[in-house]
Amino acid sequence: MSKTIRLTMAQALVRYLAALRVDAGNGATEPLFGGVFAIFGHGNVAGLGEALYQQRDDALNPLPTYRAHNEQGMAHAAIAYAKAHMRRRMMAVSTSIGPGATNLLTAAALAHVNRLPVLLLPGDVFASRAPDPVLQQLEDFGDGSVSANDAFKPLSRYFDRIIYPEQLLTALPRAIATLTDPATCGPVTLALPQDVQTMAYDYPADFFEPRLVTFRAVPPAESELEEAAALLRAAKNPIIVAGGGVLYGLAGEALRAFAERHGVPVAETQAGKSSLAWDHPLQLGAIGVTGSPAANLLAAEADLVLAVGTRLQDFTTGSNSLFAKATLVSLNVNAFDALKRRGAGVRGDAKLGLQKLSALLEGWRSDAAWREQAEREAARWRATIAAITARRDVALPYDGEVIGTVQRSSAASTVNDIVVCAAGTLPAELHKLWRTATPGGYHVEYGFSCMGYEIAGALGVKMAKPDADVIVMVGDGSYLMMNSEIATSVMIGKKLIIVVLDNRGYGCINRLQQACGNAPFNNMLEDCLQVGDGAPHIDFAMHAKSLGAYGENVKTIPELEQALARARKASSTYVVCIDTDPTRTTSEGGCWWEVAVPEVSEREQVRTARTRYEEARKAQRK
């Protein structure tokens, strides 16, 4: 008879997670889970909370618990931790029932869209139903089995509600298999009724033995590779669009080798930026709506696009108009993504796919004139970036000039910097202008483009990469949405450098509003409904100081340079705020993006915008 150990369901869950290991290289291993973020309430404090307390200082398999200030924020931090580890390490997140759980929903959607692993452990109502309705319980009048946690079902890659302690024996292996699968990884939710958390069961002892988790590299089918190779051999002017799958597949070196061997220029999506060093001769830069003129010019002229590890969202494809005339070949580990846009799909790992495809293309290269054009346009764009980011003598700087200042502030060549951003104008400017030669040196969440991710996400990045300088670039709007994890960063000694660009409102959407012919209102603070003394003037430095960080406000680029030097030397999180121009953006590059304009309006500006919109739609790929 096999040996058993009597544990509560919560103790068994925590012990199982703590025992999982991953290869750390050089024969060493490290925990799969870097820890658990938790905010306790009545739905998780007695059961899971006690289990986490027992495990945090375990001699063999410690599992640290971190306390944050906002449930959504701590989930963002956990997701960013996984992204910074290229999905090979992750974290769990525990909340109480009710609002603690539903505060995770935005983060669950973000992780799902971005294909990033996070284990969500929300408390749930009593399985026994004896004390129903308990505090914070949502009651469904037509279904007694429903709780607020059912909202996680469409947002999770795997969902389970643990009604009996023994269900962990099947639920946990399935959860880990999902979290570590290259094609299906994303958020996993295990809803934990608070009474079941405390129930005991005699678990097999070997269930908790340390286990090495491996990450599969799915080889592509030979038939699909041969089809793709034939299409490439027929192409004269191809480009590669590198997505996040290149980074997550650790395929950067394979990408560089393929591009050089076959003379194929490379453009990068938001998720794929940093796949190829910024100064590589075949590096065209960003692609799409936030793309460089070099990348978008060649994309429009290309006769074939090899999309590697990208889900081809509208910002990448110019709402399906940018390379509408090119043959599309998609190499992706996920069949759902490989078959998009009716292209030729190659389902497989990015690294293996590029290597095998290159072998089938022995002796083939793109046209010499095409390669020369690509290198010429790429060099021209790098010179433009240098000119834009070098400006210092401006009365009211815009985002591009601030980005240049941050880049110059690095002690070396930003090899140790990781920039973090998520929403607004800044991702567009960073996508075009930020330069990095380090895979992962660019950490921008743009799949969900979630305002409020920036500071919380940077905390997770710093936890994953403690030796890096983690620099948050965030607008005043996103800062005001979620900033409480500044206090967490101070509390746990994870220093961040936060640059706040204050354009007094939602400048990005204000420009889009006017581009669609609408009148500007409800975006900039001065254009909002207000009473009394009018729009507030926020002292971001003072606010940061109130959370325990350092802070200062500056006005000019030279002042910002000096402040960043102080920030890099500081011992704790440092916030620097600078006023920026809400009207200026980098005019170079970009392409059309479909934002629907009303068919009927009394405003002439809207009718004009509608005409432009209808004309632009004609270029979309059918």
Short mmCIF file of C-alpha atoms in Angstrom, two decimals, residues 228 231-232 234-243 258 264-269 284 287-288 295-310 312 316-317 320-331 338 340-346 354 357 364 370 621:
data_model
loop_
_atom_site.label_atom_id
_atom_site.label_comp_id
_atom_site.label_asym_id
_atom_site.label_seq_id
_atom_site.Cartn_x
_atom_site.Cartn_y
_atom_site.Cartn_z
CA ALA A 228 6.30 27.06 -46.92
CA LEU A 231 6.44 29.59 -51.43
CA LEU A 232 9.63 31.22 -50.16
CA ALA A 234 9.22 31.57 -55.44
CA ALA A 235 9.50 34.90 -53.59
CA LYS A 236 11.90 37.66 -54.52
CA ASN A 237 11.01 40.35 -51.99
CA PRO A 238 10.14 38.65 -48.68
CA ILE A 239 10.13 40.05 -45.15
CA ILE A 240 9.90 38.41 -41.73
CA VAL A 241 7.47 39.73 -39.13
CA ALA A 242 8.83 38.63 -35.74
CA GLY A 243 6.29 38.28 -32.95
CA PHE A 258 17.84 32.77 -41.02
CA VAL A 264 15.42 38.45 -45.49
CA PRO A 265 14.81 41.75 -43.64
CA VAL A 266 13.05 41.61 -40.26
CA ALA A 267 10.29 43.78 -38.79
CA GLU A 268 9.05 43.39 -35.23
CA THR A 269 5.64 43.48 -33.57
CA LEU A 284 13.69 47.33 -40.20
CA ILE A 287 5.87 47.13 -38.04
CA GLY A 288 2.30 48.36 -38.52
CA ALA A 295 9.31 48.37 -42.10
CA ASN A 296 6.02 49.62 -43.49
CA LEU A 297 7.52 50.58 -46.85
CA LEU A 298 8.98 47.12 -47.38
CA ALA A 299 5.88 45.41 -46.00
CA ALA A 300 3.78 47.21 -48.61
CA GLU A 301 6.17 46.12 -51.38
CA ALA A 302 6.85 42.57 -50.19
CA ASP A 303 5.65 39.61 -52.22
CA LEU A 304 5.78 37.28 -49.19
CA VAL A 305 5.49 37.79 -45.45
CA LEU A 306 6.87 35.11 -43.12
CA ALA A 307 5.03 35.77 -39.84
CA VAL A 308 6.86 34.05 -36.97
CA GLY A 309 5.18 33.73 -33.59
CA THR A 310 2.69 36.54 -34.08
CA LEU A 312 -1.33 39.17 -36.45
CA THR A 316 0.55 44.63 -36.86
CA THR A 317 -1.35 44.27 -40.13
CA ASN A 320 -5.36 43.76 -42.59
CA SER A 321 -4.31 46.30 -45.22
CA LEU A 322 -0.54 46.66 -44.84
CA PHE A 323 0.60 43.56 -46.69
CA ALA A 324 -2.72 42.66 -48.26
CA LYS A 325 -1.12 41.71 -51.60
CA ALA A 326 1.65 39.51 -50.24
CA THR A 327 1.57 35.75 -49.82
CA LEU A 328 1.36 35.00 -46.10
CA VAL A 329 3.20 32.15 -44.39
CA SER A 330 2.62 31.86 -40.63
CA LEU A 331 4.94 29.86 -38.39
CA ALA A 338 -0.97 29.78 -37.64
CA LYS A 340 -5.11 33.35 -39.53
CA ARG A 341 -5.61 35.53 -42.61
CA ARG A 342 -6.01 32.45 -44.82
CA GLY A 343 -2.27 32.09 -45.15
CA ALA A 344 -0.14 28.96 -45.36
CA GLY A 345 0.17 27.72 -41.80
CA VAL A 346 3.18 25.97 -40.29
CA LEU A 354 13.18 28.51 -38.63
CA LEU A 357 12.88 25.84 -42.97
CA TRP A 364 18.12 30.44 -51.76
CA TRP A 370 15.73 43.90 -52.26
CA ARG A 621 -7.16 41.92 -47.49
#
